[in-house]
CSV table of C-alpha atoms in Angstrom, one decimal:
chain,number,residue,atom,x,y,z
A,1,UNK,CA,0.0,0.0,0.0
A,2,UNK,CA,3.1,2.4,0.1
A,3,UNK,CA,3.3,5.0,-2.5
A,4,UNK,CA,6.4,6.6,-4.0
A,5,UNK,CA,5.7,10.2,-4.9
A,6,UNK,CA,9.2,11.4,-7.0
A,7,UNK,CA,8.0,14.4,-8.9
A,8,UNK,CA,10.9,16.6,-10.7
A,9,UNK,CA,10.6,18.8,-13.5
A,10,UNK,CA,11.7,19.1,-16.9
A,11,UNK,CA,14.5,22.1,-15.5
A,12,UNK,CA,14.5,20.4,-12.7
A,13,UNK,CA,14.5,16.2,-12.9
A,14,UNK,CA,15.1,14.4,-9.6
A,15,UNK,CA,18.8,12.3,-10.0
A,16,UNK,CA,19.8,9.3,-8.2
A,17,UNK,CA,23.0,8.5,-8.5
A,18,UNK,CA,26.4,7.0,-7.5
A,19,UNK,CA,28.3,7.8,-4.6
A,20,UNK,CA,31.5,6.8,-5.8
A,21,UNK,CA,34.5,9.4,-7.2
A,22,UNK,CA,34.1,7.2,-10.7
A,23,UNK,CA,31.1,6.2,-11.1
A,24,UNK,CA,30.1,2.9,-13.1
A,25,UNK,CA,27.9,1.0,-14.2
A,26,UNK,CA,26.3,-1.2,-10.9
A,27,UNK,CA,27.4,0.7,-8.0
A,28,UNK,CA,24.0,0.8,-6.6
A,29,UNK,CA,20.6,-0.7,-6.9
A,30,UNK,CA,18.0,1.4,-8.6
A,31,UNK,CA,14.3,2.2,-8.0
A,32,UNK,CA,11.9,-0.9,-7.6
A,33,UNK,CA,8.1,-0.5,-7.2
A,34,UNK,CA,5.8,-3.3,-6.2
A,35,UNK,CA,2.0,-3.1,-6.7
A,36,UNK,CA,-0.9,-5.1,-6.2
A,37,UNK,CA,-1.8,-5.5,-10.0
A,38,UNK,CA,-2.3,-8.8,-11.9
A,39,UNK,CA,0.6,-10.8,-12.9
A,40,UNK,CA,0.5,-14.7,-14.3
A,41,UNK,CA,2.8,-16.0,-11.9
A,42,UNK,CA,0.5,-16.7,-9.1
A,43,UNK,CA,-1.6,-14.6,-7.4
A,44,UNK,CA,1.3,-13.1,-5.9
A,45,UNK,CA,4.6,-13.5,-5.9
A,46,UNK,CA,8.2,-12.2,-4.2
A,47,UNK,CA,10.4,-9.5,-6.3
A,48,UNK,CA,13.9,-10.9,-7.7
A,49,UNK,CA,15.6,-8.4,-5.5
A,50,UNK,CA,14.1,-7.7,-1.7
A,51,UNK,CA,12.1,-10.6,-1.3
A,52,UNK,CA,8.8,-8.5,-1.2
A,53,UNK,CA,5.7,-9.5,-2.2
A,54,UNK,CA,4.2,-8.3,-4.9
A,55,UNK,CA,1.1,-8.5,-7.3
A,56,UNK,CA,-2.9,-9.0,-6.8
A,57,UNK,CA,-6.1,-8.2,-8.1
A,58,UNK,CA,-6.3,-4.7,-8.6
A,59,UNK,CA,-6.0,-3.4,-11.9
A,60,UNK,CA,-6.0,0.0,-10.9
A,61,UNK,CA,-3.3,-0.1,-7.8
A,62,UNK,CA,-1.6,3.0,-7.5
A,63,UNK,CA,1.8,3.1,-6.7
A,64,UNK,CA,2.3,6.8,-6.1
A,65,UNK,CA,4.0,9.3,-9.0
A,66,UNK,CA,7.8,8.8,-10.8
A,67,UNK,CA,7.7,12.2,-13.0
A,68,UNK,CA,11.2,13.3,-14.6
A,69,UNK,CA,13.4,11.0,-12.3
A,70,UNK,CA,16.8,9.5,-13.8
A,71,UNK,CA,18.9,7.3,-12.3
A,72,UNK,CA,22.7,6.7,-13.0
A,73,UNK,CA,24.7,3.5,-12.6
A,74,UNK,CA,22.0,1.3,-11.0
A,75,UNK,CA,22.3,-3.0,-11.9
A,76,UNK,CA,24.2,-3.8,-8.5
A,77,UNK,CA,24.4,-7.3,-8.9
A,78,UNK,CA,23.2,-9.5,-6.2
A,79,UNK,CA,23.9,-13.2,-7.1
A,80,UNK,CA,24.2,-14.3,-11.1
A,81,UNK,CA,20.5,-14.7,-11.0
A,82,UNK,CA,19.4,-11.1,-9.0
A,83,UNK,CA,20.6,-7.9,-10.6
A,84,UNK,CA,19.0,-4.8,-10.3
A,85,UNK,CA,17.6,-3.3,-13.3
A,86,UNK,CA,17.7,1.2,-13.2
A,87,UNK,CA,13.4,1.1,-12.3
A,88,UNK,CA,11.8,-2.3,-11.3
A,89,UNK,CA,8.2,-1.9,-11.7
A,90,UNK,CA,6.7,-5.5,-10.1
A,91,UNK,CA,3.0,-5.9,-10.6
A,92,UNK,CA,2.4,-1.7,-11.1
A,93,UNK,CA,-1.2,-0.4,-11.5
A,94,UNK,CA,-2.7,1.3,-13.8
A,95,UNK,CA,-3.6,4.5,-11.5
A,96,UNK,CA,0.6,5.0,-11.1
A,97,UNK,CA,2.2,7.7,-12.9
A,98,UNK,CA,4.9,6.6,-14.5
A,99,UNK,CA,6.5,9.7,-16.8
A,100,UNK,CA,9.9,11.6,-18.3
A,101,UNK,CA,11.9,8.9,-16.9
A,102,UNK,CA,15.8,8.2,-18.1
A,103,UNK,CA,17.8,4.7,-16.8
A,104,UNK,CA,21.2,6.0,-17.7
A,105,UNK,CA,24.5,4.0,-17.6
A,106,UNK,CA,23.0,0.7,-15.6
A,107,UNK,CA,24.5,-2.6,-15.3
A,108,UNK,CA,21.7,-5.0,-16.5
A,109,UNK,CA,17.9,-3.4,-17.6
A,110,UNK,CA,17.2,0.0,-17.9
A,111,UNK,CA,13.1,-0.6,-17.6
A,112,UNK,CA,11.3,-4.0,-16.7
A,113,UNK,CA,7.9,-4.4,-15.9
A,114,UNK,CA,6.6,-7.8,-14.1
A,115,UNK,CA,3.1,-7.3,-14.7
A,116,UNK,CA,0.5,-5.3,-13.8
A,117,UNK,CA,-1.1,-3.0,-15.6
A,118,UNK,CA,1.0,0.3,-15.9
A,119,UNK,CA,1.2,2.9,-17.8
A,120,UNK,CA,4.5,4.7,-18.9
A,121,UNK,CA,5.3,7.4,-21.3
A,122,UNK,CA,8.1,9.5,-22.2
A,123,UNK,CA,11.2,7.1,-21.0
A,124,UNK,CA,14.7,7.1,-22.1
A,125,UNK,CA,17.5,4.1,-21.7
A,126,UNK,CA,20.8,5.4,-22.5
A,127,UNK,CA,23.6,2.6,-21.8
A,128,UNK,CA,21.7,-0.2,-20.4
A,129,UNK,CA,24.3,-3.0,-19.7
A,130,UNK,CA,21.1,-5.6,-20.7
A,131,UNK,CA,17.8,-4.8,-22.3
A,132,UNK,CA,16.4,-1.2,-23.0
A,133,UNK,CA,13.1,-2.2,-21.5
A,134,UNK,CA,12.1,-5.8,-20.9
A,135,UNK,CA,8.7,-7.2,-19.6
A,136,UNK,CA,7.5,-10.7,-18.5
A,137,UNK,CA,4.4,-12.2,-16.5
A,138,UNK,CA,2.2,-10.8,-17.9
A,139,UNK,CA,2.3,-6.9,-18.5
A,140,UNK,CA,-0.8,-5.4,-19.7
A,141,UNK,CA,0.2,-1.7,-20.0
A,142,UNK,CA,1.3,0.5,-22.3
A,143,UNK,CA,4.1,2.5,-23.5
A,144,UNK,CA,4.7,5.4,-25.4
A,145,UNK,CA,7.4,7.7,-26.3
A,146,UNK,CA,10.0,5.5,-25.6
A,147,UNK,CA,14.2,6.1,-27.1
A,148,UNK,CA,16.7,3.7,-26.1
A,149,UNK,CA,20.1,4.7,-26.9
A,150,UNK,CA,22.6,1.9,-26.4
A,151,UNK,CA,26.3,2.3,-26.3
A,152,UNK,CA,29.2,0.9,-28.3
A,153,UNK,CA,29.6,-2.5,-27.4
A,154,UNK,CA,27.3,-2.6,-24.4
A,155,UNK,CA,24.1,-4.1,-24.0
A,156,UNK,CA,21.7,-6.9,-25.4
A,157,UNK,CA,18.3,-5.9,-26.8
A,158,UNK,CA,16.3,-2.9,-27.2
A,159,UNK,CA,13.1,-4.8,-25.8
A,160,UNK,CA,13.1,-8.3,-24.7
A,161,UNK,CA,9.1,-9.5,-24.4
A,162,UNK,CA,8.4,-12.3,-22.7
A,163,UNK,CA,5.1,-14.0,-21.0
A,164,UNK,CA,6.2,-16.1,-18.5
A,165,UNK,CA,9.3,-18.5,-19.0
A,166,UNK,CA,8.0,-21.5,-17.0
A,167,UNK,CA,4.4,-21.2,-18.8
A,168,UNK,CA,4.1,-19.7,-22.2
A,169,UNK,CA,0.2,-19.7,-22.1
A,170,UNK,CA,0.0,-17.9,-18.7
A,171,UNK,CA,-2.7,-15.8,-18.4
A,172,UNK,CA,-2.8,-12.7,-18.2
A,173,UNK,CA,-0.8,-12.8,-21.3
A,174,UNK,CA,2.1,-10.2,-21.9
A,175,UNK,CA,-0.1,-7.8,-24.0
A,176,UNK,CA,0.9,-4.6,-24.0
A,177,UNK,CA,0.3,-1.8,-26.3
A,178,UNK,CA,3.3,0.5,-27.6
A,179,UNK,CA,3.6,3.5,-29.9
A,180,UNK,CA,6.1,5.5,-30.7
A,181,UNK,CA,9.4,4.1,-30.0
A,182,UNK,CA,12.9,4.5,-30.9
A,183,UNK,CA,15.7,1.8,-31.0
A,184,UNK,CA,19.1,2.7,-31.6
């Protein structure tokens, strides 16, 4: 039931970053939101980083407001099966605000959604050490105004869309709708 409320501006964008002198890729974490929206891994189930529980039956959860938020350097590896991705949105309604956000310089995913039902416009991956913006178990949302912007000889796909890797035919099936997005 927590609620994140992170609201920059366009002059003024809220920044989390590194700590360190020289910062790099995976010096920290990164932002992870957990909602109570559908997924098709259960009815709920507990976050690849944190071990909290996340997902439910409300389509319209709201998670609070990210609006012109970037991080830099997130994908602190945990283990070689938990990284952190630059924002983590597990099982996000569709009444979260999700808006002008850049992952920038991060060590595995720069966006990846684990179901739900949220919405997000207007977000930038520069860097991303993995995917641009990956989704699994069942994301329903949609996305607009995306640009990913990879860099010389770092990073895997733009998008990587899955439904669920254990079961294919889970339902809610990975469905959502995109427009406008740039790949390069």
């Amino acid at each position: 039931g927590a609620q994140i409320d992170a609201q920059g501006t366009a002059d003024n964008p809220i920044v989390f970053t590194s700590g360190a002198s020289s910062p790099a890729a995976g010096d920290w974490g990164g932002i992870i939101l957990c909602g109570k929206a559908p997924i098709n891994n259960g009815s709920t189930a507990t976050a690849e980083v944190g071990d909290v529980l996340y997902g439910g039956t409300e389509p319209s959860d709201n998670s609070g407001t990210l609006k012109y938020v970037r991080v830099e350097y997130t994908g602190n590896a945990i283990n070689d099966e938990k990284e952190h991705n630059g924002f983590t949105f597990n099982g996000v309604g569709s009444s979260t605000t999700v808006a002008y956000l850049q992952a920038y310089f991060g060590n595995d995913d720069g966006f990846e959604f684990f179901g739900g039902t949220v919405n997000a416009t207007y977000l930038v991956s520069t860097g991303s050490g993995d995917d641009c913006f990956d989704w699994t178990y069942g994301w329903v949302g949609s996305g607009s105004y995306w640009i990913a912007e990879q860099a010389n000889g770092v990073g895997d796909r733009g998008i990587e869309a899955d439904n669920n890797g254990d079961n294919n035919g889970a339902s809610p099936f990975s469905n959502p709708t995109l427009s406008n997005i740039t790949l390069t």
